[in-house]
Amino acid sequence: MIIDAHAHAWARWPYPAAVPDPLTRGSVGSLLYEMDAAGVDRALVVCAGIGGGEDRTDNTRNNDYVLTAAAEHPDRLSVALDVDSRWTPEYHLPGAPQRLARALAEAGDAVGQVVGVTHYLTDETDDWFGSDDADGFLSTLAAHGLLLSLHARPAWFGAVAAAARAHPDVAVLIHHQGHVDADAPGEVAALRDLATVANVYVKVSGFHYLTERTWDFPYPDRRVLADLLEHFGPQRLAWGSDFPVSRPHLTYRQTLEAVRAHSGLDGGSSAAVLGGTMAGLLGLG
């Protein structure tokens, strides 16, 4: 089983760059087409209510859009709801546990497709993870058996580690290899330290974020991946496409082959990274 641990789907293209097909470029239909063509069985759709600055790019109701699609394709799509991410006016304001509970309630009949929550942090750190609000937020995730799909850059890793240790029943999945710079030893060391927390996982996605040559498939600099394999092991790594954000850099199939064909993984390790890890987290056996 191949599972995409990090995909998006939007009703309209949410980024400022002009595209000829804004209503289909990032749609659920496009995602399912690419999954079928590449032989991908299931995807975790990471909701992101972005692009609200103008009507042309507005996706502030992305949770609703993805939930509707997941209800129509329950065997293909799982959902991580966007709650209090950096683009929302509620970001790190009091009341996060209550807003999380409201988001779950608003999922209605599609709540069975919700396996987690996504939370995008700003580049600037704060003390939120040490607050009662964050503790309540993570406790609510644990009570519902939900994972946390987390956008966090290296400056946050210490706080993330402490929060994850305090909530060992919450699987925390760090996006895009932690966005670390392979030439910054401190960042790599901070990512390595997260491996000491058993419930922290890393998404093997977004190779284009880790290089200036964003188009340079198959991305020959694999130092970060090698470090992740050594310290986390394949059972705590999960491949993700970052569709459709990755489309300007490489195709959907190439996001898969960057790991399957070009990472040097043996059969067992490849099976874990490409689906086994996520199957375990999603309870799919």
mmCIF file of C-alpha atoms in Angstrom:
data_model
loop_
_atom_site.group_PDB
_atom_site.id
_atom_site.type_symbol
_atom_site.label_atom_id
_atom_site.label_comp_id
_atom_site.label_asym_id
_atom_site.label_seq_id
_atom_site.Cartn_x
_atom_site.Cartn_y
_atom_site.Cartn_z
ATOM 1 C CA MET A 1 0.000 0.000 0.000
ATOM 2 C CA ILE A 2 1.310 3.448 -0.957
ATOM 3 C CA ILE A 3 0.035 6.355 1.119
ATOM 4 C CA ASP A 4 0.706 10.018 0.438
ATOM 5 C CA ALA A 5 1.270 11.595 3.853
ATOM 6 C CA HIS A 6 1.101 15.195 2.671
ATOM 7 C CA ALA A 7 -1.209 16.416 -0.066
ATOM 8 C CA HIS A 8 -3.485 19.432 -0.376
ATOM 9 C CA ALA A 9 -6.669 20.098 -2.310
ATOM 10 C CA TRP A 10 -8.266 23.486 -2.933
ATOM 11 C CA ALA A 11 -11.376 24.739 -4.688
ATOM 12 C CA ARG A 12 -9.232 27.362 -6.455
ATOM 13 C CA TRP A 13 -5.521 28.002 -6.843
ATOM 14 C CA PRO A 14 -4.568 29.831 -3.629
ATOM 15 C CA TYR A 15 -1.300 31.421 -4.685
ATOM 16 C CA PRO A 16 -0.782 34.791 -6.382
ATOM 17 C CA ALA A 17 0.955 33.427 -9.494
ATOM 18 C CA ALA A 18 -1.388 33.519 -12.484
ATOM 19 C CA VAL A 19 -2.307 30.073 -13.778
ATOM 20 C CA PRO A 20 -4.548 29.168 -16.716
ATOM 21 C CA ASP A 21 -6.624 26.674 -14.690
ATOM 22 C CA PRO A 22 -7.206 28.128 -11.197
ATOM 23 C CA LEU A 23 -10.340 26.048 -10.525
ATOM 24 C CA THR A 24 -8.744 22.681 -11.305
ATOM 25 C CA ARG A 25 -4.991 22.969 -10.711
ATOM 26 C CA GLY A 26 -5.258 22.071 -7.043
ATOM 27 C CA SER A 27 -8.633 20.354 -7.018
ATOM 28 C CA VAL A 28 -9.580 17.051 -5.439
ATOM 29 C CA GLY A 29 -10.223 15.704 -8.924
ATOM 30 C CA SER A 30 -6.678 16.541 -9.991
ATOM 31 C CA LEU A 31 -5.260 14.931 -6.853
ATOM 32 C CA LEU A 32 -7.210 11.707 -7.379
ATOM 33 C CA TYR A 33 -6.146 11.619 -11.038
ATOM 34 C CA GLU A 34 -2.476 11.902 -10.082
ATOM 35 C CA MET A 35 -2.850 9.285 -7.355
ATOM 36 C CA ASP A 36 -4.428 6.851 -9.809
ATOM 37 C CA ALA A 37 -1.747 7.469 -12.440
ATOM 38 C CA ALA A 38 1.052 6.885 -9.915
ATOM 39 C CA GLY A 39 -0.558 3.919 -8.163
ATOM 40 C CA VAL A 40 -1.055 5.690 -4.837
ATOM 41 C CA ASP A 41 -3.776 4.112 -2.712
ATOM 42 C CA ARG A 42 -4.613 6.809 -0.183
ATOM 43 C CA ALA A 43 -3.670 10.377 0.732
ATOM 44 C CA LEU A 44 -3.758 12.404 3.888
ATOM 45 C CA VAL A 45 -5.119 15.753 2.727
ATOM 46 C CA VAL A 46 -3.624 18.503 4.878
ATOM 47 C CA CYS A 47 -6.168 21.307 4.950
ATOM 48 C CA ALA A 48 -4.901 24.879 4.620
ATOM 49 C CA GLY A 49 -7.371 27.747 4.639
ATOM 50 C CA ILE A 50 -5.106 30.134 2.757
ATOM 51 C CA GLY A 51 -5.448 32.729 0.024
ATOM 52 C CA GLY A 52 -8.142 34.802 1.707
ATOM 53 C CA GLY A 53 -6.665 38.136 0.700
ATOM 54 C CA GLU A 54 -8.732 38.269 -2.486
ATOM 55 C CA ASP A 55 -11.729 36.424 -3.917
ATOM 56 C CA ARG A 56 -9.675 34.837 -6.703
ATOM 57 C CA THR A 57 -7.518 32.876 -4.276
ATOM 58 C CA ASP A 58 -9.809 32.541 -1.243
ATOM 59 C CA ASN A 59 -9.842 29.081 0.350
ATOM 60 C CA THR A 60 -10.769 30.002 3.901
ATOM 61 C CA ARG A 61 -13.416 27.224 3.848
ATOM 62 C CA ASN A 62 -10.878 24.588 2.840
ATOM 63 C CA ASN A 63 -11.885 22.308 5.710
ATOM 64 C CA ASP A 64 -15.401 22.086 4.269
ATOM 65 C CA TYR A 65 -14.143 21.471 0.728
ATOM 66 C CA VAL A 66 -11.861 18.630 1.780
ATOM 67 C CA LEU A 67 -14.405 17.071 4.137
ATOM 68 C CA THR A 68 -16.973 16.921 1.339
ATOM 69 C CA ALA A 69 -14.464 15.207 -0.940
ATOM 70 C CA ALA A 70 -13.363 12.753 1.753
ATOM 71 C CA ALA A 71 -16.975 11.770 2.405
ATOM 72 C CA GLU A 72 -17.313 10.994 -1.312
ATOM 73 C CA HIS A 73 -14.017 9.046 -1.416
ATOM 74 C CA PRO A 74 -13.665 7.476 2.038
ATOM 75 C CA ASP A 75 -11.394 4.721 0.741
ATOM 76 C CA ARG A 76 -8.931 7.193 -0.805
ATOM 77 C CA LEU A 77 -8.802 10.335 1.355
ATOM 78 C CA SER A 78 -8.149 11.029 5.021
ATOM 79 C CA VAL A 79 -8.268 14.536 6.478
ATOM 80 C CA ALA A 80 -6.138 16.709 8.758
ATOM 81 C CA LEU A 81 -8.280 19.738 9.611
ATOM 82 C CA ASP A 82 -6.696 23.190 9.618
ATOM 83 C CA VAL A 83 -7.120 24.643 13.119
ATOM 84 C CA ASP A 84 -5.624 27.972 14.218
ATOM 85 C CA SER A 85 -2.818 28.058 11.650
ATOM 86 C CA ARG A 86 -0.676 31.145 11.179
ATOM 87 C CA TRP A 87 -2.977 32.713 8.540
ATOM 88 C CA THR A 88 -5.993 32.721 10.878
ATOM 89 C CA PRO A 89 -6.884 35.668 13.133
ATOM 90 C CA GLU A 90 -7.114 33.192 16.045
ATOM 91 C CA TYR A 91 -3.494 32.056 15.760
ATOM 92 C CA HIS A 92 -2.171 31.413 19.287
ATOM 93 C CA LEU A 93 -4.956 33.375 20.955
ATOM 94 C CA PRO A 94 -6.746 31.877 23.974
ATOM 95 C CA GLY A 95 -9.416 29.286 23.240
ATOM 96 C CA ALA A 96 -7.563 26.841 20.966
ATOM 97 C CA PRO A 97 -9.022 23.682 22.593
ATOM 98 C CA GLN A 98 -12.528 25.049 22.178
ATOM 99 C CA ARG A 99 -11.909 25.945 18.531
ATOM 100 C CA LEU A 100 -10.537 22.452 17.923
ATOM 101 C CA ALA A 101 -13.655 20.901 19.476
ATOM 102 C CA ARG A 102 -15.822 23.174 17.300
ATOM 103 C CA ALA A 103 -13.952 22.155 14.132
ATOM 104 C CA LEU A 104 -14.543 18.496 14.930
ATOM 105 C CA ALA A 105 -18.218 19.131 15.616
ATOM 106 C CA GLU A 106 -18.593 21.020 12.345
ATOM 107 C CA ALA A 107 -17.166 18.040 10.441
ATOM 108 C CA GLY A 108 -20.551 16.379 10.887
ATOM 109 C CA ASP A 109 -21.002 13.036 9.149
ATOM 110 C CA ALA A 110 -17.529 13.305 7.602
ATOM 111 C CA VAL A 111 -15.814 13.323 11.008
ATOM 112 C CA GLY A 112 -14.952 9.649 10.487
ATOM 113 C CA GLN A 113 -12.508 10.727 7.767
ATOM 114 C CA VAL A 114 -10.732 13.117 10.130
ATOM 115 C CA VAL A 115 -7.542 11.501 11.395
ATOM 116 C CA GLY A 116 -5.791 14.606 12.616
ATOM 117 C CA VAL A 117 -5.290 18.331 12.706
ATOM 118 C CA THR A 118 -2.759 20.501 10.955
ATOM 119 C CA HIS A 119 -1.214 23.555 12.547
ATOM 120 C CA TYR A 120 1.140 25.867 10.639
ATOM 121 C CA LEU A 121 3.520 27.846 12.829
ATOM 122 C CA THR A 122 5.046 31.176 11.895
ATOM 123 C CA ASP A 123 8.801 31.441 11.471
ATOM 124 C CA GLU A 124 8.905 33.508 14.668
ATOM 125 C CA THR A 125 8.778 31.425 17.842
ATOM 126 C CA ASP A 126 6.658 32.180 20.874
ATOM 127 C CA ASP A 127 5.805 30.456 24.169
ATOM 128 C CA TRP A 128 2.557 28.863 22.970
ATOM 129 C CA PHE A 129 3.634 25.240 23.435
ATOM 130 C CA GLY A 130 4.238 25.949 27.105
ATOM 131 C CA SER A 131 0.767 27.389 27.619
ATOM 132 C CA ASP A 132 -2.350 25.825 29.112
ATOM 133 C CA ASP A 133 -4.024 26.396 25.742
ATOM 134 C CA ALA A 134 -1.498 24.228 23.915
ATOM 135 C CA ASP A 135 -1.720 21.588 26.618
ATOM 136 C CA GLY A 136 -5.506 21.523 26.227
ATOM 137 C CA PHE A 137 -5.191 21.442 22.443
ATOM 138 C CA LEU A 138 -2.910 18.406 22.524
ATOM 139 C CA SER A 139 -4.997 16.731 25.231
ATOM 140 C CA THR A 140 -8.052 17.092 22.989
ATOM 141 C CA LEU A 141 -6.154 15.479 20.123
ATOM 142 C CA ALA A 142 -5.178 12.592 22.394
ATOM 143 C CA ALA A 143 -8.753 12.144 23.618
ATOM 144 C CA HIS A 144 -9.977 11.792 20.035
ATOM 145 C CA GLY A 145 -7.043 9.653 18.858
ATOM 146 C CA LEU A 146 -5.924 12.309 16.370
ATOM 147 C CA LEU A 147 -2.461 13.060 15.018
ATOM 148 C CA LEU A 148 -0.865 16.494 14.645
ATOM 149 C CA SER A 149 0.518 17.420 11.216
ATOM 150 C CA LEU A 150 2.845 20.276 12.070
ATOM 151 C CA HIS A 151 4.623 22.920 10.007
ATOM 152 C CA ALA A 152 7.536 23.861 12.246
ATOM 153 C CA ARG A 153 10.940 25.212 11.336
ATOM 154 C CA PRO A 154 14.060 24.315 13.361
ATOM 155 C CA ALA A 155 13.702 27.191 15.841
ATOM 156 C CA TRP A 156 10.547 25.481 17.133
ATOM 157 C CA PHE A 157 11.989 21.987 17.540
ATOM 158 C CA GLY A 158 12.894 22.281 21.216
ATOM 159 C CA ALA A 159 9.378 23.387 22.147
ATOM 160 C CA VAL A 160 7.844 20.725 19.910
ATOM 161 C CA ALA A 161 9.945 18.023 21.579
ATOM 162 C CA ALA A 162 8.835 19.105 25.061
ATOM 163 C CA ALA A 163 5.172 19.200 24.043
ATOM 164 C CA ALA A 164 5.370 15.811 22.333
ATOM 165 C CA ARG A 165 7.003 14.250 25.376
ATOM 166 C CA ALA A 166 4.194 15.612 27.546
ATOM 167 C CA HIS A 167 1.606 14.060 25.209
ATOM 168 C CA PRO A 168 3.016 10.668 24.177
ATOM 169 C CA ASP A 169 -0.340 9.515 22.778
ATOM 170 C CA VAL A 170 -0.287 12.180 20.050
ATOM 171 C CA ALA A 171 1.685 11.347 16.919
ATOM 172 C CA VAL A 172 3.389 14.532 15.702
ATOM 173 C CA LEU A 173 4.328 14.592 12.009
ATOM 174 C CA ILE A 174 6.850 17.279 11.029
ATOM 175 C CA HIS A 175 6.413 18.591 7.493
ATOM 176 C CA HIS A 176 9.003 18.535 4.718
ATOM 177 C CA GLN A 177 12.047 17.106 6.507
ATOM 178 C CA GLY A 178 11.799 19.931 9.009
ATOM 179 C CA HIS A 179 12.763 22.537 6.386
ATOM 180 C CA VAL A 180 16.342 22.172 7.615
ATOM 181 C CA ASP A 181 19.397 23.487 5.822
ATOM 182 C CA ALA A 182 21.856 20.621 5.325
ATOM 183 C CA ASP A 183 24.686 23.157 5.575
ATOM 184 C CA ALA A 184 23.490 24.407 8.981
ATOM 185 C CA PRO A 185 24.778 21.919 11.585
ATOM 186 C CA GLY A 186 22.630 23.413 14.331
ATOM 187 C CA GLU A 187 19.442 22.857 12.362
ATOM 188 C CA VAL A 188 20.359 19.283 11.488
ATOM 189 C CA ALA A 189 21.257 18.594 15.121
ATOM 190 C CA ALA A 190 17.929 20.018 16.289
ATOM 191 C CA LEU A 191 16.061 17.719 13.879
ATOM 192 C CA ARG A 192 18.188 14.778 15.036
ATOM 193 C CA ASP A 193 17.281 15.538 18.651
ATOM 194 C CA LEU A 194 13.593 15.136 17.799
ATOM 195 C CA ALA A 195 14.332 11.482 17.088
ATOM 196 C CA THR A 196 14.685 10.939 20.846
ATOM 197 C CA VAL A 197 10.937 11.583 21.194
ATOM 198 C CA ALA A 198 9.202 8.360 20.203
ATOM 199 C CA ASN A 199 5.946 9.926 19.001
ATOM 200 C CA VAL A 200 7.600 12.390 16.586
ATOM 201 C CA TYR A 201 7.609 11.434 12.907
ATOM 202 C CA VAL A 202 8.973 13.262 9.855
ATOM 203 C CA LYS A 203 7.470 13.574 6.389
ATOM 204 C CA VAL A 204 9.918 12.780 3.593
ATOM 205 C CA SER A 205 8.515 15.465 1.341
ATOM 206 C CA GLY A 206 9.406 18.809 -0.141
ATOM 207 C CA PHE A 207 12.901 18.080 -1.461
ATOM 208 C CA HIS A 208 12.554 21.326 -3.417
ATOM 209 C CA TYR A 209 12.417 23.274 -0.140
ATOM 210 C CA LEU A 210 15.885 22.053 0.805
ATOM 211 C CA THR A 211 17.763 23.340 -2.249
ATOM 212 C CA GLU A 212 18.197 26.496 -4.297
ATOM 213 C CA ARG A 213 17.800 24.391 -7.456
ATOM 214 C CA THR A 214 14.119 23.705 -6.854
ATOM 215 C CA TRP A 215 13.679 22.058 -10.272
ATOM 216 C CA ASP A 216 16.656 19.715 -9.968
ATOM 217 C CA PHE A 217 14.908 16.321 -9.795
ATOM 218 C CA PRO A 218 15.955 13.812 -8.470
ATOM 219 C CA TYR A 219 17.648 16.164 -5.953
ATOM 220 C CA PRO A 220 21.100 14.592 -5.531
ATOM 221 C CA ASP A 221 21.826 16.150 -2.107
ATOM 222 C CA ARG A 222 20.318 13.528 0.225
ATOM 223 C CA ARG A 223 22.196 14.388 3.404
ATOM 224 C CA VAL A 224 19.074 15.267 5.355
ATOM 225 C CA LEU A 225 17.299 12.076 4.314
ATOM 226 C CA ALA A 226 20.338 9.995 5.214
ATOM 227 C CA ASP A 227 20.394 11.602 8.658
ATOM 228 C CA LEU A 228 16.684 10.980 9.123
ATOM 229 C CA LEU A 229 17.045 7.322 8.197
ATOM 230 C CA GLU A 230 19.916 6.874 10.621
ATOM 231 C CA HIS A 231 18.238 8.521 13.613
ATOM 232 C CA PHE A 232 14.487 8.085 13.098
ATOM 233 C CA GLY A 233 14.534 4.876 11.088
ATOM 234 C CA PRO A 234 12.151 4.219 8.191
ATOM 235 C CA GLN A 235 9.301 3.304 10.562
ATOM 236 C CA ARG A 236 9.032 6.956 11.633
ATOM 237 C CA LEU A 237 9.336 8.480 8.163
ATOM 238 C CA ALA A 238 6.491 8.954 5.680
ATOM 239 C CA TRP A 239 6.605 10.007 2.038
ATOM 240 C CA GLY A 240 4.481 12.972 0.972
ATOM 241 C CA SER A 241 3.927 14.617 -2.410
ATOM 242 C CA ASP A 242 3.108 18.166 -1.294
ATOM 243 C CA PHE A 243 0.664 18.213 -4.238
ATOM 244 C CA PRO A 244 -0.211 20.656 -5.774
ATOM 245 C CA VAL A 245 2.326 23.045 -4.228
ATOM 246 C CA SER A 246 5.107 20.915 -5.693
ATOM 247 C CA ARG A 247 3.745 21.158 -9.251
ATOM 248 C CA PRO A 248 5.937 24.110 -10.340
ATOM 249 C CA HIS A 249 9.014 22.054 -9.403
ATOM 250 C CA LEU A 250 8.275 18.436 -10.319
ATOM 251 C CA THR A 251 5.433 16.125 -11.247
ATOM 252 C CA TYR A 252 3.383 14.089 -8.793
ATOM 253 C CA ARG A 253 5.011 10.898 -10.026
ATOM 254 C CA GLN A 254 8.452 12.418 -9.527
ATOM 255 C CA THR A 255 7.662 13.226 -5.886
ATOM 256 C CA LEU A 256 7.101 9.508 -5.423
ATOM 257 C CA GLU A 257 10.097 8.367 -7.444
ATOM 258 C CA ALA A 258 12.388 10.788 -5.617
ATOM 259 C CA VAL A 259 12.003 8.379 -2.714
ATOM 260 C CA ARG A 260 11.128 5.056 -4.337
ATOM 261 C CA ALA A 261 13.709 5.042 -7.153
ATOM 262 C CA HIS A 262 16.390 7.498 -6.064
ATOM 263 C CA SER A 263 16.840 7.219 -2.301
ATOM 264 C CA GLY A 264 18.697 3.907 -2.168
ATOM 265 C CA LEU A 265 16.228 2.385 0.298
ATOM 266 C CA ASP A 266 15.999 -1.390 0.502
ATOM 267 C CA GLY A 267 12.664 -3.116 0.069
ATOM 268 C CA GLY A 268 11.588 -3.110 3.698
ATOM 269 C CA SER A 269 12.625 0.479 4.333
ATOM 270 C CA SER A 270 10.980 1.657 1.132
ATOM 271 C CA ALA A 271 7.725 -0.087 2.034
ATOM 272 C CA ALA A 272 7.691 1.641 5.415
ATOM 273 C CA VAL A 273 8.406 5.134 4.120
ATOM 274 C CA LEU A 274 6.031 4.857 1.149
ATOM 275 C CA GLY A 275 3.076 3.580 3.141
ATOM 276 C CA GLY A 276 3.762 1.327 6.088
ATOM 277 C CA THR A 277 4.367 4.150 8.544
ATOM 278 C CA MET A 278 1.163 5.948 7.611
ATOM 279 C CA ALA A 279 -0.839 2.703 7.489
ATOM 280 C CA GLY A 280 0.116 2.139 11.101
ATOM 281 C CA LEU A 281 -0.791 5.671 12.140
ATOM 282 C CA LEU A 282 -4.123 5.466 10.313
ATOM 283 C CA GLY A 283 -4.940 2.050 11.733
ATOM 284 C CA LEU A 284 -4.972 0.387 8.309
ATOM 285 C CA GLY A 285 -2.866 -2.617 9.335
#
